[in-house]
JSON list of C-alpha atoms in Angstrom, two decimals:
[
{"chain": "A", "resi": 272, "resn": "UNK", "atom": "CA", "xyz": [12.96, 17.86, 31.48]},
{"chain": "A", "resi": 273, "resn": "UNK", "atom": "CA", "xyz": [11.45, 14.06, 32.03]},
{"chain": "A", "resi": 274, "resn": "UNK", "atom": "CA", "xyz": [11.56, 10.96, 30.29]},
{"chain": "A", "resi": 275, "resn": "UNK", "atom": "CA", "xyz": [8.67, 9.00, 28.30]},
{"chain": "A", "resi": 276, "resn": "UNK", "atom": "CA", "xyz": [9.39, 5.13, 27.32]},
{"chain": "A", "resi": 277, "resn": "UNK", "atom": "CA", "xyz": [7.12, 4.35, 24.37]},
{"chain": "A", "resi": 278, "resn": "UNK", "atom": "CA", "xyz": [7.98, 0.31, 22.69]},
{"chain": "A", "resi": 279, "resn": "UNK", "atom": "CA", "xyz": [11.47, 0.46, 22.06]},
{"chain": "A", "resi": 280, "resn": "UNK", "atom": "CA", "xyz": [12.29, 4.00, 22.18]},
{"chain": "A", "resi": 281, "resn": "UNK", "atom": "CA", "xyz": [12.45, 7.17, 24.67]},
{"chain": "A", "resi": 282, "resn": "UNK", "atom": "CA", "xyz": [11.83, 10.68, 24.68]},
{"chain": "A", "resi": 283, "resn": "UNK", "atom": "CA", "xyz": [13.65, 13.10, 26.53]},
{"chain": "A", "resi": 284, "resn": "UNK", "atom": "CA", "xyz": [11.31, 16.14, 26.72]},
{"chain": "A", "resi": 285, "resn": "UNK", "atom": "CA", "xyz": [12.91, 19.50, 27.49]},
{"chain": "A", "resi": 286, "resn": "UNK", "atom": "CA", "xyz": [10.01, 22.47, 28.30]},
{"chain": "A", "resi": 287, "resn": "UNK", "atom": "CA", "xyz": [8.26, 21.47, 25.30]},
{"chain": "A", "resi": 288, "resn": "UNK", "atom": "CA", "xyz": [4.93, 20.90, 23.77]},
{"chain": "A", "resi": 289, "resn": "UNK", "atom": "CA", "xyz": [4.89, 18.21, 21.47]},
{"chain": "A", "resi": 290, "resn": "UNK", "atom": "CA", "xyz": [2.50, 15.08, 20.58]},
{"chain": "A", "resi": 291, "resn": "UNK", "atom": "CA", "xyz": [3.44, 11.44, 20.57]},
{"chain": "A", "resi": 292, "resn": "UNK", "atom": "CA", "xyz": [1.03, 8.61, 18.85]},
{"chain": "A", "resi": 293, "resn": "UNK", "atom": "CA", "xyz": [2.28, 5.21, 19.69]},
{"chain": "A", "resi": 294, "resn": "UNK", "atom": "CA", "xyz": [0.12, 1.80, 19.75]},
{"chain": "A", "resi": 295, "resn": "UNK", "atom": "CA", "xyz": [1.74, -1.35, 20.70]},
{"chain": "A", "resi": 296, "resn": "UNK", "atom": "CA", "xyz": [-0.52, -2.84, 17.99]},
{"chain": "A", "resi": 297, "resn": "UNK", "atom": "CA", "xyz": [0.58, -0.56, 15.49]},
{"chain": "A", "resi": 298, "resn": "UNK", "atom": "CA", "xyz": [4.02, -1.15, 15.41]},
{"chain": "A", "resi": 299, "resn": "UNK", "atom": "CA", "xyz": [4.87, 2.15, 15.00]},
{"chain": "A", "resi": 300, "resn": "UNK", "atom": "CA", "xyz": [4.73, 5.59, 16.56]},
{"chain": "A", "resi": 301, "resn": "UNK", "atom": "CA", "xyz": [5.19, 8.92, 15.30]},
{"chain": "A", "resi": 302, "resn": "UNK", "atom": "CA", "xyz": [6.45, 12.11, 17.67]},
{"chain": "A", "resi": 303, "resn": "UNK", "atom": "CA", "xyz": [5.81, 15.75, 16.46]},
{"chain": "A", "resi": 304, "resn": "UNK", "atom": "CA", "xyz": [7.95, 18.91, 18.19]},
{"chain": "A", "resi": 305, "resn": "UNK", "atom": "CA", "xyz": [5.49, 22.00, 18.29]},
{"chain": "A", "resi": 306, "resn": "UNK", "atom": "CA", "xyz": [8.08, 24.01, 20.86]},
{"chain": "A", "resi": 307, "resn": "UNK", "atom": "CA", "xyz": [11.06, 23.79, 22.63]},
{"chain": "A", "resi": 308, "resn": "UNK", "atom": "CA", "xyz": [13.19, 20.44, 22.39]},
{"chain": "A", "resi": 309, "resn": "UNK", "atom": "CA", "xyz": [13.05, 16.77, 21.94]},
{"chain": "A", "resi": 310, "resn": "UNK", "atom": "CA", "xyz": [15.37, 14.14, 22.14]},
{"chain": "A", "resi": 311, "resn": "UNK", "atom": "CA", "xyz": [14.48, 10.93, 20.65]},
{"chain": "A", "resi": 312, "resn": "UNK", "atom": "CA", "xyz": [16.62, 7.95, 21.61]},
{"chain": "A", "resi": 313, "resn": "UNK", "atom": "CA", "xyz": [15.84, 4.57, 19.47]},
{"chain": "A", "resi": 314, "resn": "UNK", "atom": "CA", "xyz": [17.73, 1.45, 20.24]},
{"chain": "A", "resi": 315, "resn": "UNK", "atom": "CA", "xyz": [21.57, 3.16, 19.46]},
{"chain": "A", "resi": 316, "resn": "UNK", "atom": "CA", "xyz": [20.25, 6.27, 17.90]},
{"chain": "A", "resi": 317, "resn": "UNK", "atom": "CA", "xyz": [19.60, 9.80, 19.09]},
{"chain": "A", "resi": 318, "resn": "UNK", "atom": "CA", "xyz": [17.76, 12.03, 16.88]},
{"chain": "A", "resi": 319, "resn": "UNK", "atom": "CA", "xyz": [17.20, 15.18, 17.92]},
{"chain": "A", "resi": 320, "resn": "UNK", "atom": "CA", "xyz": [14.00, 17.22, 16.85]},
{"chain": "A", "resi": 321, "resn": "UNK", "atom": "CA", "xyz": [13.44, 21.03, 16.31]},
{"chain": "A", "resi": 322, "resn": "UNK", "atom": "CA", "xyz": [9.65, 22.75, 16.22]},
{"chain": "A", "resi": 323, "resn": "UNK", "atom": "CA", "xyz": [8.01, 21.68, 13.24]},
{"chain": "A", "resi": 324, "resn": "UNK", "atom": "CA", "xyz": [9.60, 18.62, 13.03]},
{"chain": "A", "resi": 325, "resn": "UNK", "atom": "CA", "xyz": [8.18, 14.56, 13.20]},
{"chain": "A", "resi": 326, "resn": "UNK", "atom": "CA", "xyz": [9.83, 11.76, 14.04]},
{"chain": "A", "resi": 327, "resn": "UNK", "atom": "CA", "xyz": [8.33, 8.37, 12.33]},
{"chain": "A", "resi": 328, "resn": "UNK", "atom": "CA", "xyz": [9.87, 5.00, 14.09]},
{"chain": "A", "resi": 329, "resn": "UNK", "atom": "CA", "xyz": [8.63, 2.02, 12.27]},
{"chain": "A", "resi": 330, "resn": "UNK", "atom": "CA", "xyz": [9.05, -1.22, 14.11]},
{"chain": "A", "resi": 331, "resn": "UNK", "atom": "CA", "xyz": [7.72, -3.36, 11.37]},
{"chain": "A", "resi": 332, "resn": "UNK", "atom": "CA", "xyz": [10.39, -2.50, 8.81]},
{"chain": "A", "resi": 333, "resn": "UNK", "atom": "CA", "xyz": [12.86, -0.85, 11.20]},
{"chain": "A", "resi": 334, "resn": "UNK", "atom": "CA", "xyz": [13.02, 2.39, 9.47]},
{"chain": "A", "resi": 335, "resn": "UNK", "atom": "CA", "xyz": [13.50, 5.86, 10.95]},
{"chain": "A", "resi": 336, "resn": "UNK", "atom": "CA", "xyz": [12.35, 9.20, 9.07]},
{"chain": "A", "resi": 337, "resn": "UNK", "atom": "CA", "xyz": [12.27, 12.71, 10.11]},
{"chain": "A", "resi": 338, "resn": "UNK", "atom": "CA", "xyz": [10.79, 15.08, 8.16]},
{"chain": "A", "resi": 339, "resn": "UNK", "atom": "CA", "xyz": [9.02, 18.96, 8.26]},
{"chain": "A", "resi": 340, "resn": "UNK", "atom": "CA", "xyz": [5.21, 18.85, 9.03]},
{"chain": "A", "resi": 341, "resn": "UNK", "atom": "CA", "xyz": [2.65, 21.24, 10.16]},
{"chain": "A", "resi": 342, "resn": "UNK", "atom": "CA", "xyz": [2.23, 20.81, 13.62]},
{"chain": "A", "resi": 343, "resn": "UNK", "atom": "CA", "xyz": [-1.52, 21.30, 14.04]},
{"chain": "A", "resi": 344, "resn": "UNK", "atom": "CA", "xyz": [-1.97, 18.19, 11.66]},
{"chain": "A", "resi": 345, "resn": "UNK", "atom": "CA", "xyz": [-0.93, 16.54, 14.81]},
{"chain": "A", "resi": 346, "resn": "UNK", "atom": "CA", "xyz": [-3.24, 17.66, 17.12]},
{"chain": "A", "resi": 347, "resn": "UNK", "atom": "CA", "xyz": [-6.77, 17.62, 15.05]},
{"chain": "A", "resi": 348, "resn": "UNK", "atom": "CA", "xyz": [-8.03, 15.13, 16.62]},
{"chain": "A", "resi": 349, "resn": "UNK", "atom": "CA", "xyz": [-8.16, 16.80, 19.97]},
{"chain": "A", "resi": 350, "resn": "UNK", "atom": "CA", "xyz": [-10.35, 19.44, 19.13]},
{"chain": "A", "resi": 351, "resn": "UNK", "atom": "CA", "xyz": [-11.96, 18.10, 15.48]},
{"chain": "A", "resi": 352, "resn": "UNK", "atom": "CA", "xyz": [-12.68, 14.48, 14.19]},
{"chain": "A", "resi": 353, "resn": "UNK", "atom": "CA", "xyz": [-10.34, 15.73, 11.41]},
{"chain": "A", "resi": 354, "resn": "UNK", "atom": "CA", "xyz": [-7.76, 13.17, 10.38]},
{"chain": "A", "resi": 355, "resn": "UNK", "atom": "CA", "xyz": [-4.90, 14.40, 8.20]},
{"chain": "A", "resi": 356, "resn": "UNK", "atom": "CA", "xyz": [-2.68, 11.87, 6.26]},
{"chain": "A", "resi": 357, "resn": "UNK", "atom": "CA", "xyz": [0.68, 13.55, 4.82]},
{"chain": "A", "resi": 358, "resn": "UNK", "atom": "CA", "xyz": [2.53, 10.65, 3.25]},
{"chain": "A", "resi": 359, "resn": "UNK", "atom": "CA", "xyz": [1.28, 8.18, 5.67]},
{"chain": "A", "resi": 360, "resn": "UNK", "atom": "CA", "xyz": [1.53, 4.44, 4.90]},
{"chain": "A", "resi": 361, "resn": "UNK", "atom": "CA", "xyz": [-1.69, 2.95, 4.37]},
{"chain": "A", "resi": 362, "resn": "UNK", "atom": "CA", "xyz": [-1.61, 0.18, 7.34]},
{"chain": "A", "resi": 363, "resn": "UNK", "atom": "CA", "xyz": [-0.98, 3.67, 9.44]},
{"chain": "A", "resi": 364, "resn": "UNK", "atom": "CA", "xyz": [-3.92, 5.32, 7.57]},
{"chain": "A", "resi": 365, "resn": "UNK", "atom": "CA", "xyz": [-6.20, 2.17, 8.41]},
{"chain": "A", "resi": 366, "resn": "UNK", "atom": "CA", "xyz": [-5.11, 1.99, 12.05]},
{"chain": "A", "resi": 367, "resn": "UNK", "atom": "CA", "xyz": [-6.35, 5.84, 12.40]},
{"chain": "A", "resi": 368, "resn": "UNK", "atom": "CA", "xyz": [-9.19, 4.92, 10.89]},
{"chain": "A", "resi": 369, "resn": "UNK", "atom": "CA", "xyz": [-9.98, 2.13, 12.80]},
{"chain": "A", "resi": 370, "resn": "UNK", "atom": "CA", "xyz": [-10.02, 4.10, 15.91]},
{"chain": "A", "resi": 371, "resn": "UNK", "atom": "CA", "xyz": [-12.07, 6.72, 14.76]},
{"chain": "A", "resi": 372, "resn": "UNK", "atom": "CA", "xyz": [-14.81, 4.42, 12.92]},
{"chain": "A", "resi": 373, "resn": "UNK", "atom": "CA", "xyz": [-14.52, 1.83, 16.07]},
{"chain": "A", "resi": 374, "resn": "UNK", "atom": "CA", "xyz": [-13.81, -0.90, 13.25]},
{"chain": "A", "resi": 375, "resn": "UNK", "atom": "CA", "xyz": [-11.44, -3.68, 12.38]},
{"chain": "A", "resi": 376, "resn": "UNK", "atom": "CA", "xyz": [-9.74, -3.03, 8.97]},
{"chain": "A", "resi": 377, "resn": "UNK", "atom": "CA", "xyz": [-6.80, -5.52, 7.75]},
{"chain": "A", "resi": 378, "resn": "UNK", "atom": "CA", "xyz": [-4.54, -4.25, 5.69]},
{"chain": "A", "resi": 379, "resn": "UNK", "atom": "CA", "xyz": [-3.20, -7.36, 2.89]},
{"chain": "A", "resi": 380, "resn": "UNK", "atom": "CA", "xyz": [0.71, -7.04, 4.13]},
{"chain": "A", "resi": 381, "resn": "UNK", "atom": "CA", "xyz": [2.40, -6.21, 0.99]},
{"chain": "A", "resi": 382, "resn": "UNK", "atom": "CA", "xyz": [0.08, -2.73, 0.31]},
{"chain": "A", "resi": 383, "resn": "UNK", "atom": "CA", "xyz": [0.91, -1.64, 4.08]},
{"chain": "A", "resi": 384, "resn": "UNK", "atom": "CA", "xyz": [3.45, 0.92, 3.21]},
{"chain": "A", "resi": 385, "resn": "UNK", "atom": "CA", "xyz": [1.45, 2.51, 0.13]},
{"chain": "A", "resi": 386, "resn": "UNK", "atom": "CA", "xyz": [1.77, 6.23, 0.79]},
{"chain": "A", "resi": 387, "resn": "UNK", "atom": "CA", "xyz": [-1.57, 8.39, 1.31]},
{"chain": "A", "resi": 388, "resn": "UNK", "atom": "CA", "xyz": [-1.60, 12.09, 1.53]},
{"chain": "A", "resi": 389, "resn": "UNK", "atom": "CA", "xyz": [-5.15, 13.52, 2.38]},
{"chain": "A", "resi": 390, "resn": "UNK", "atom": "CA", "xyz": [-7.79, 14.90, 4.84]},
{"chain": "A", "resi": 391, "resn": "UNK", "atom": "CA", "xyz": [-10.97, 13.13, 6.49]},
{"chain": "A", "resi": 392, "resn": "UNK", "atom": "CA", "xyz": [-13.00, 14.97, 8.08]},
{"chain": "A", "resi": 393, "resn": "UNK", "atom": "CA", "xyz": [-16.84, 13.91, 8.66]},
{"chain": "A", "resi": 394, "resn": "UNK", "atom": "CA", "xyz": [-17.19, 11.19, 5.93]},
{"chain": "A", "resi": 395, "resn": "UNK", "atom": "CA", "xyz": [-18.49, 7.42, 6.59]},
{"chain": "A", "resi": 396, "resn": "UNK", "atom": "CA", "xyz": [-16.08, 5.06, 6.74]},
{"chain": "A", "resi": 397, "resn": "UNK", "atom": "CA", "xyz": [-17.43, 3.42, 3.74]},
{"chain": "A", "resi": 398, "resn": "UNK", "atom": "CA", "xyz": [-16.94, 7.07, 1.95]},
{"chain": "A", "resi": 399, "resn": "UNK", "atom": "CA", "xyz": [-13.25, 7.06, 3.13]},
{"chain": "A", "resi": 400, "resn": "UNK", "atom": "CA", "xyz": [-12.21, 3.74, 1.74]},
{"chain": "A", "resi": 401, "resn": "UNK", "atom": "CA", "xyz": [-14.09, 4.67, -1.68]},
{"chain": "A", "resi": 402, "resn": "UNK", "atom": "CA", "xyz": [-11.41, 7.94, -1.62]},
{"chain": "A", "resi": 403, "resn": "UNK", "atom": "CA", "xyz": [-8.65, 5.48, -0.75]},
{"chain": "A", "resi": 404, "resn": "UNK", "atom": "CA", "xyz": [-9.92, 3.40, -3.43]},
{"chain": "A", "resi": 405, "resn": "UNK", "atom": "CA", "xyz": [-10.21, 6.00, -6.15]},
{"chain": "A", "resi": 406, "resn": "UNK", "atom": "CA", "xyz": [-6.47, 7.58, -5.28]},
{"chain": "A", "resi": 407, "resn": "UNK", "atom": "CA", "xyz": [-4.30, 4.37, -4.83]},
{"chain": "A", "resi": 408, "resn": "UNK", "atom": "CA", "xyz": [-1.35, 3.75, -7.15]},
{"chain": "A", "resi": 409, "resn": "UNK", "atom": "CA", "xyz": [-2.33, 0.22, -6.79]},
{"chain": "A", "resi": 410, "resn": "UNK", "atom": "CA", "xyz": [-5.86, -1.11, -7.66]},
{"chain": "A", "resi": 411, "resn": "UNK", "atom": "CA", "xyz": [-7.50, -2.05, -4.30]},
{"chain": "A", "resi": 412, "resn": "UNK", "atom": "CA", "xyz": [-10.44, -4.33, -3.51]},
{"chain": "A", "resi": 413, "resn": "UNK", "atom": "CA", "xyz": [-12.12, -3.53, -0.26]},
{"chain": "A", "resi": 414, "resn": "UNK", "atom": "CA", "xyz": [-14.57, -5.59, 1.63]},
{"chain": "A", "resi": 415, "resn": "UNK", "atom": "CA", "xyz": [-17.03, -5.86, 4.59]},
{"chain": "A", "resi": 416, "resn": "UNK", "atom": "CA", "xyz": [-17.58, -8.58, 6.39]},
{"chain": "A", "resi": 417, "resn": "UNK", "atom": "CA", "xyz": [-19.45, -9.37, 9.77]},
{"chain": "A", "resi": 418, "resn": "UNK", "atom": "CA", "xyz": [-18.35, -5.58, 10.77]},
{"chain": "A", "resi": 419, "resn": "UNK", "atom": "CA", "xyz": [-14.63, -5.92, 9.62]},
{"chain": "A", "resi": 420, "resn": "UNK", "atom": "CA", "xyz": [-13.36, -4.00, 6.73]},
{"chain": "A", "resi": 421, "resn": "UNK", "atom": "CA", "xyz": [-10.35, -5.84, 4.38]},
{"chain": "A", "resi": 422, "resn": "UNK", "atom": "CA", "xyz": [-8.28, -4.18, 1.91]},
{"chain": "A", "resi": 423, "resn": "UNK", "atom": "CA", "xyz": [-6.47, -6.19, -0.32]},
{"chain": "A", "resi": 424, "resn": "UNK", "atom": "CA", "xyz": [-4.84, -5.82, -3.88]},
{"chain": "A", "resi": 425, "resn": "UNK", "atom": "CA", "xyz": [-7.79, -6.26, -7.11]},
{"chain": "A", "resi": 426, "resn": "UNK", "atom": "CA", "xyz": [-6.56, -8.45, -9.34]},
{"chain": "A", "resi": 427, "resn": "UNK", "atom": "CA", "xyz": [-6.80, -7.20, -13.17]},
{"chain": "A", "resi": 428, "resn": "UNK", "atom": "CA", "xyz": [-9.10, -8.63, -15.87]},
{"chain": "A", "resi": 429, "resn": "UNK", "atom": "CA", "xyz": [-5.99, -9.88, -17.82]},
{"chain": "A", "resi": 430, "resn": "UNK", "atom": "CA", "xyz": [-4.73, -11.79, -14.71]},
{"chain": "A", "resi": 431, "resn": "UNK", "atom": "CA", "xyz": [-7.70, -13.54, -14.11]},
{"chain": "A", "resi": 432, "resn": "UNK", "atom": "CA", "xyz": [-7.94, -14.63, -17.50]},
{"chain": "A", "resi": 433, "resn": "UNK", "atom": "CA", "xyz": [-4.26, -15.72, -17.57]},
{"chain": "A", "resi": 434, "resn": "UNK", "atom": "CA", "xyz": [-4.49, -17.52, -14.40]},
{"chain": "A", "resi": 435, "resn": "UNK", "atom": "CA", "xyz": [-7.75, -19.39, -15.53]},
{"chain": "A", "resi": 436, "resn": "UNK", "atom": "CA", "xyz": [-6.33, -20.43, -18.84]},
{"chain": "A", "resi": 437, "resn": "UNK", "atom": "CA", "xyz": [-3.46, -21.56, -17.13]},
{"chain": "A", "resi": 438, "resn": "UNK", "atom": "CA", "xyz": [-5.26, -23.37, -14.86]},
{"chain": "A", "resi": 439, "resn": "UNK", "atom": "CA", "xyz": [-7.84, -24.65, -17.46]},
{"chain": "A", "resi": 440, "resn": "UNK", "atom": "CA", "xyz": [-3.83, -26.15, -19.58]},
{"chain": "A", "resi": 441, "resn": "UNK", "atom": "CA", "xyz": [-3.12, -28.04, -16.43]},
{"chain": "A", "resi": 442, "resn": "UNK", "atom": "CA", "xyz": [-6.00, -29.78, -15.93]},
{"chain": "A", "resi": 443, "resn": "UNK", "atom": "CA", "xyz": [-6.00, -30.61, -19.85]},
{"chain": "A", "resi": 444, "resn": "UNK", "atom": "CA", "xyz": [-2.71, -31.89, -19.63]},
{"chain": "A", "resi": 445, "resn": "UNK", "atom": "CA", "xyz": [-3.37, -33.91, -16.35]},
{"chain": "A", "resi": 446, "resn": "UNK", "atom": "CA", "xyz": [-6.58, -35.41, -18.09]},
{"chain": "A", "resi": 447, "resn": "UNK", "atom": "CA", "xyz": [-4.40, -36.26, -21.28]},
{"chain": "A", "resi": 448, "resn": "UNK", "atom": "CA", "xyz": [-1.61, -38.00, -19.17]},
{"chain": "A", "resi": 449, "resn": "UNK", "atom": "CA", "xyz": [-3.89, -39.49, -17.10]},
{"chain": "A", "resi": 450, "resn": "UNK", "atom": "CA", "xyz": [-7.03, -40.44, -18.98]}
]
């Protein structure tokens, strides 16, 4: 056996085939077991994986989640340009897309945990972002400034109208109080 250490977790590998994705800038890691046995030690927790299981360790939210997956999806990036997302948080989707397209993608923090399921093959980054916008349960706005992409929550028309009315009311009140 051998041990792999990533951030706050370590993996004891016993005659196995697996994939681990862990970038320090992402704040999460994903371990997918294809064959054999894998024991993950995260802080005081010990999690054993069986073939076809994936462990997600999210350092930002201090959560662990283990679930069944199609193991081929964890290695598609090796032989193709295909990325497969299965209930993947938006910030993780953005990080993987940023690496694939060699761009910077910044996600508004409160949107980071929206889950996405889908496949990205050979679409352009603009096409992928448009698909995310269309399928999002929350209205999203994408902007592209100086080679950087930003994902934020789109304000609806009623919210903007309310904010304008409220601002106008405050200005009018100040003018009346202090002519």
